[in-house]
mmCIF file of C-alpha atoms and ligand atoms in Angstrom:
data_model
loop_
_atom_site.group_PDB
_atom_site.id
_atom_site.type_symbol
_atom_site.label_atom_id
_atom_site.label_comp_id
_atom_site.label_asym_id
_atom_site.label_seq_id
_atom_site.Cartn_x
_atom_site.Cartn_y
_atom_site.Cartn_z
ATOM 1 C CA MET A 464 -41.427 -9.019 29.567
ATOM 2 C CA ASP A 465 -39.708 -9.927 26.291
ATOM 3 C CA LYS A 466 -40.336 -13.213 24.543
ATOM 4 C CA LYS A 467 -37.003 -14.763 25.464
ATOM 5 C CA THR A 468 -37.394 -14.049 29.217
ATOM 6 C CA LYS A 469 -40.932 -15.350 29.193
ATOM 7 C CA GLN A 470 -39.889 -18.626 27.613
ATOM 8 C CA GLU A 471 -37.201 -19.124 30.236
ATOM 9 C CA ASP A 472 -39.562 -18.587 33.160
ATOM 10 C CA PRO A 473 -40.716 -21.905 34.617
ATOM 11 C CA GLN A 474 -44.484 -22.202 34.569
ATOM 12 C CA GLU A 475 -46.135 -23.026 37.867
ATOM 13 C CA ILE A 476 -49.459 -24.775 37.963
ATOM 14 C CA GLU A 477 -51.558 -26.050 40.847
ATOM 15 C CA ILE A 478 -53.673 -29.135 40.757
ATOM 16 C CA ILE A 479 -55.872 -30.303 43.583
ATOM 17 C CA VAL A 480 -55.779 -34.048 43.930
ATOM 18 C CA ASN A 481 -58.014 -35.785 46.480
ATOM 19 C CA ASN A 482 -58.502 -32.385 48.149
ATOM 20 C CA ILE A 483 -54.734 -31.784 48.510
ATOM 21 C CA PRO A 484 -53.253 -28.876 46.474
ATOM 22 C CA TYR A 485 -49.995 -29.611 44.661
ATOM 23 C CA SER A 486 -47.795 -26.923 43.085
ATOM 24 C CA LEU A 487 -46.000 -28.246 40.058
ATOM 25 C CA THR A 488 -43.284 -26.609 37.977
ATOM 26 C CA ILE A 489 -43.434 -27.275 34.255
ATOM 27 C CA GLY A 490 -40.001 -27.695 32.682
ATOM 28 C CA ILE A 491 -37.487 -30.091 31.287
ATOM 29 C CA HIS A 492 -35.471 -30.774 34.433
ATOM 30 C CA PRO A 493 -35.800 -34.079 36.289
ATOM 31 C CA ASP A 494 -37.627 -32.518 39.245
ATOM 32 C CA GLN A 495 -40.123 -30.757 36.981
ATOM 33 C CA VAL A 496 -43.238 -31.902 35.163
ATOM 34 C CA GLY A 497 -42.554 -32.144 31.421
ATOM 35 C CA PRO A 498 -44.719 -30.049 29.096
ATOM 36 C CA SER A 499 -45.846 -33.249 27.394
ATOM 37 C CA ASP A 500 -46.361 -35.291 30.550
ATOM 38 C CA THR A 501 -49.790 -36.827 30.834
ATOM 39 C CA LEU A 502 -51.866 -36.545 33.961
ATOM 40 C CA ALA A 503 -51.534 -40.332 34.360
ATOM 41 C CA LYS A 504 -47.755 -40.014 34.439
ATOM 42 C CA THR A 505 -47.835 -37.115 36.872
ATOM 43 C CA LEU A 506 -50.222 -38.876 39.198
ATOM 44 C CA ARG A 507 -48.198 -42.084 39.220
ATOM 45 C CA GLU A 508 -44.592 -40.914 38.901
ATOM 46 C CA THR A 509 -44.584 -37.426 40.396
ATOM 47 C CA LEU A 510 -47.243 -37.733 43.086
ATOM 48 C CA GLY A 511 -46.825 -41.472 43.776
ATOM 49 C CA LEU A 512 -50.537 -42.215 43.318
ATOM 50 C CA THR A 513 -50.116 -45.540 41.572
ATOM 51 C CA GLY A 514 -53.728 -46.595 42.066
ATOM 52 C CA THR A 515 -54.422 -45.049 38.676
ATOM 53 C CA LYS A 516 -53.398 -47.660 36.113
ATOM 54 C CA VAL A 517 -52.057 -47.260 32.589
ATOM 55 C CA GLY A 518 -53.036 -50.014 30.200
ATOM 56 C CA CYS A 519 -52.979 -48.905 26.578
ATOM 57 C CA ASP A 520 -51.727 -45.336 27.153
ATOM 58 C CA GLN A 521 -53.687 -44.255 24.074
ATOM 59 C CA GLY A 522 -57.279 -43.810 25.143
ATOM 60 C CA SER A 523 -58.633 -47.249 24.325
ATOM 61 C CA CYS A 524 -59.030 -49.213 27.571
ATOM 62 C CA GLY A 525 -60.346 -46.898 30.335
ATOM 63 C CA ALA A 526 -57.885 -48.141 32.965
ATOM 64 C CA CYS A 527 -56.507 -44.659 33.594
ATOM 65 C CA THR A 528 -59.889 -43.011 34.324
ATOM 66 C CA VAL A 529 -59.974 -40.407 37.095
ATOM 67 C CA ILE A 530 -62.608 -37.794 37.951
ATOM 68 C CA MET A 531 -61.847 -34.202 37.063
ATOM 69 C CA ASP A 532 -64.268 -31.517 38.215
ATOM 70 C CA GLY A 533 -67.002 -34.128 38.560
ATOM 71 C CA LEU A 534 -66.584 -35.880 35.219
ATOM 72 C CA PRO A 535 -64.634 -39.025 34.284
ATOM 73 C CA ILE A 536 -61.624 -38.394 32.065
ATOM 74 C CA LEU A 537 -58.861 -40.475 30.558
ATOM 75 C CA SER A 538 -55.743 -39.352 32.333
ATOM 76 C CA CYS A 539 -53.519 -40.882 29.641
ATOM 77 C CA LEU A 540 -54.995 -38.455 27.095
ATOM 78 C CA THR A 541 -54.894 -35.413 29.354
ATOM 79 C CA LEU A 542 -51.776 -33.220 29.606
ATOM 80 C CA THR A 543 -50.912 -32.179 33.151
ATOM 81 C CA ILE A 544 -50.246 -28.668 31.932
ATOM 82 C CA GLU A 545 -53.940 -28.438 30.964
ATOM 83 C CA CYS A 546 -55.069 -29.217 34.534
ATOM 84 C CA ASP A 547 -54.132 -25.970 36.259
ATOM 85 C CA GLY A 548 -56.715 -25.227 38.973
ATOM 86 C CA ARG A 549 -58.603 -28.463 38.398
ATOM 87 C CA HIS A 550 -59.927 -30.774 41.099
ATOM 88 C CA ILE A 551 -59.016 -34.381 40.479
ATOM 89 C CA THR A 552 -60.127 -37.464 42.377
ATOM 90 C CA THR A 553 -58.244 -40.731 42.059
ATOM 91 C CA ILE A 554 -59.045 -44.135 43.527
ATOM 92 C CA GLU A 555 -56.945 -43.213 46.591
ATOM 93 C CA GLY A 556 -59.351 -40.341 47.271
ATOM 94 C CA LEU A 557 -62.502 -42.421 47.575
ATOM 95 C CA GLN A 558 -62.060 -43.903 51.006
ATOM 96 C CA GLU A 559 -62.972 -41.913 54.118
ATOM 97 C CA PRO A 560 -59.706 -40.113 54.955
ATOM 98 C CA LYS A 561 -60.020 -40.332 58.737
ATOM 99 C CA THR A 562 -61.424 -43.819 59.203
ATOM 100 C CA GLY A 563 -60.121 -45.475 56.034
ATOM 101 C CA LYS A 564 -63.660 -46.788 55.390
ATOM 102 C CA LEU A 565 -64.120 -47.707 51.756
ATOM 103 C CA ASP A 566 -66.508 -45.890 49.460
ATOM 104 C CA PRO A 567 -69.754 -47.975 49.195
ATOM 105 C CA LEU A 568 -68.932 -48.555 45.548
ATOM 106 C CA GLN A 569 -65.528 -50.018 46.423
ATOM 107 C CA GLN A 570 -67.207 -52.238 48.998
ATOM 108 C CA SER A 571 -69.787 -53.298 46.464
ATOM 109 C CA PHE A 572 -67.041 -54.369 44.002
ATOM 110 C CA ILE A 573 -65.598 -56.538 46.794
ATOM 111 C CA ASP A 574 -68.986 -57.939 47.787
ATOM 112 C CA HIS A 575 -69.805 -58.879 44.170
ATOM 113 C CA THR A 576 -66.283 -60.144 43.358
ATOM 114 C CA ALA A 577 -66.324 -57.643 40.488
ATOM 115 C CA PHE A 578 -62.662 -58.111 39.607
ATOM 116 C CA GLN A 579 -60.058 -60.750 39.137
ATOM 117 C CA CYS A 580 -56.562 -59.331 38.535
ATOM 118 C CA GLY A 581 -57.864 -55.851 39.457
ATOM 119 C CA PHE A 582 -55.912 -53.922 36.844
ATOM 120 C CA CYS A 583 -58.993 -52.405 35.224
ATOM 121 C CA THR A 584 -60.783 -51.912 38.555
ATOM 122 C CA PRO A 585 -59.684 -48.388 39.564
ATOM 123 C CA GLY A 586 -60.813 -47.032 36.191
ATOM 124 C CA MET A 587 -64.102 -48.945 36.383
ATOM 125 C CA ILE A 588 -64.747 -47.670 39.894
ATOM 126 C CA MET A 589 -63.919 -44.024 39.050
ATOM 127 C CA ALA A 590 -66.182 -44.066 35.999
ATOM 128 C CA SER A 591 -68.935 -45.665 38.067
ATOM 129 C CA ARG A 592 -68.455 -43.184 40.913
ATOM 130 C CA ALA A 593 -68.825 -40.276 38.477
ATOM 131 C CA LEU A 594 -71.970 -41.893 37.075
ATOM 132 C CA LEU A 595 -73.617 -42.385 40.486
ATOM 133 C CA ASP A 596 -72.631 -38.877 41.630
ATOM 134 C CA ASN A 597 -74.466 -37.445 38.611
ATOM 135 C CA ASN A 598 -77.203 -40.084 38.350
ATOM 136 C CA PRO A 599 -77.758 -41.918 41.680
ATOM 137 C CA SER A 600 -80.300 -44.385 40.254
ATOM 138 C CA PRO A 601 -79.044 -45.304 36.789
ATOM 139 C CA LYS A 602 -80.809 -47.880 34.659
ATOM 140 C CA THR A 603 -78.878 -50.956 33.540
ATOM 141 C CA HIS A 604 -78.303 -49.573 30.080
ATOM 142 C CA GLU A 605 -76.951 -46.336 31.560
ATOM 143 C CA VAL A 606 -74.385 -48.247 33.604
ATOM 144 C CA LYS A 607 -73.416 -50.238 30.524
ATOM 145 C CA GLU A 608 -73.075 -47.056 28.525
ATOM 146 C CA ALA A 609 -70.961 -45.353 31.232
ATOM 147 C CA LEU A 610 -68.618 -48.351 31.269
ATOM 148 C CA SER A 611 -68.623 -49.033 27.537
ATOM 149 C CA GLY A 612 -65.085 -47.704 27.112
ATOM 150 C CA HIS A 613 -63.671 -49.928 29.843
ATOM 151 C CA PHE A 614 -62.082 -53.222 28.953
ATOM 152 C CA CYS A 615 -61.526 -56.056 31.389
ATOM 153 C CA ARG A 616 -59.295 -58.844 30.209
ATOM 154 C CA CYS A 617 -60.535 -61.074 33.023
ATOM 155 C CA ILE A 618 -64.200 -60.853 31.885
ATOM 156 C CA SER A 619 -65.624 -59.421 35.078
ATOM 157 C CA HIS A 620 -68.139 -57.200 33.278
ATOM 158 C CA TYR A 621 -71.368 -58.808 34.547
ATOM 159 C CA HIS A 622 -70.130 -58.762 38.125
ATOM 160 C CA VAL A 623 -69.222 -55.086 37.674
ATOM 161 C CA LEU A 624 -72.708 -54.376 36.442
ATOM 162 C CA ASP A 625 -74.186 -56.050 39.555
ATOM 163 C CA ALA A 626 -71.792 -54.157 41.854
ATOM 164 C CA VAL A 627 -72.657 -50.759 40.387
ATOM 165 C CA LEU A 628 -76.395 -51.340 40.378
ATOM 166 C CA SER A 629 -76.246 -52.643 43.934
ATOM 167 C CA ALA A 630 -74.369 -49.526 45.056
ATOM 168 C CA SER A 631 -76.855 -47.241 43.374
ATOM 169 C CA LYS A 632 -79.936 -45.961 45.199
ATOM 170 C CA LYS A 633 -82.053 -48.349 43.205
ATOM 171 C CA GLY A 634 -79.974 -51.257 44.454
ATOM 172 C CA GLY A 635 -80.202 -50.113 48.056
HETATM 173 S S1 FES B 890 -54.450 -46.230 29.677
HETATM 174 FE FE1 FES B 890 -55.780 -44.582 29.279
HETATM 175 S S2 FES B 890 -57.360 -45.408 28.093
HETATM 176 FE FE2 FES B 890 -55.947 -47.053 28.316
HETATM 177 S S1 FES B 891 -60.095 -57.713 36.547
HETATM 178 FE FE1 FES B 891 -58.357 -58.174 35.293
HETATM 179 S S2 FES B 891 -58.453 -56.741 33.689
HETATM 180 FE FE2 FES B 891 -60.295 -56.467 34.753
#
């Protein structure tokens, strides 16, 4: 295949979001995912998963955090084109799909009133979920460290800390 033909071929990628595979075509047409589109944009505007929030759009606030292959990532700093074959979990993927039952961490945020406006909450919950999946009984300083890049304008941080510790094995 010569260089010209290769450049004209649309590139197909597949991302698995909340256990559902999506085939995406990379290109410049309106129905395609742009080569410079971020994962945050694709999740929200292409797949309609608006639970992922975009605050700063430059890697400073943590609002856009999702889990990719088990680790928390900033979806505003991740290009969709880099996510071929990756497994991504968003806030929409945490509840039990058949019953709609909330993830215990989501319930704990509610029980501890760990939010006010809620804008930062999906990112806080996804980062906390990744922490508990990898470390089910974190110490207080480990929770603080895991959430250190997350900013809440409503000052819910201490309630968040209580919610995460309560949802951990240590908290019962
Ligand atoms: S929107 Fe991604 S870090 Fe702020
Ligand atoms: S609850 Fe409002 S920004 Fe965190």
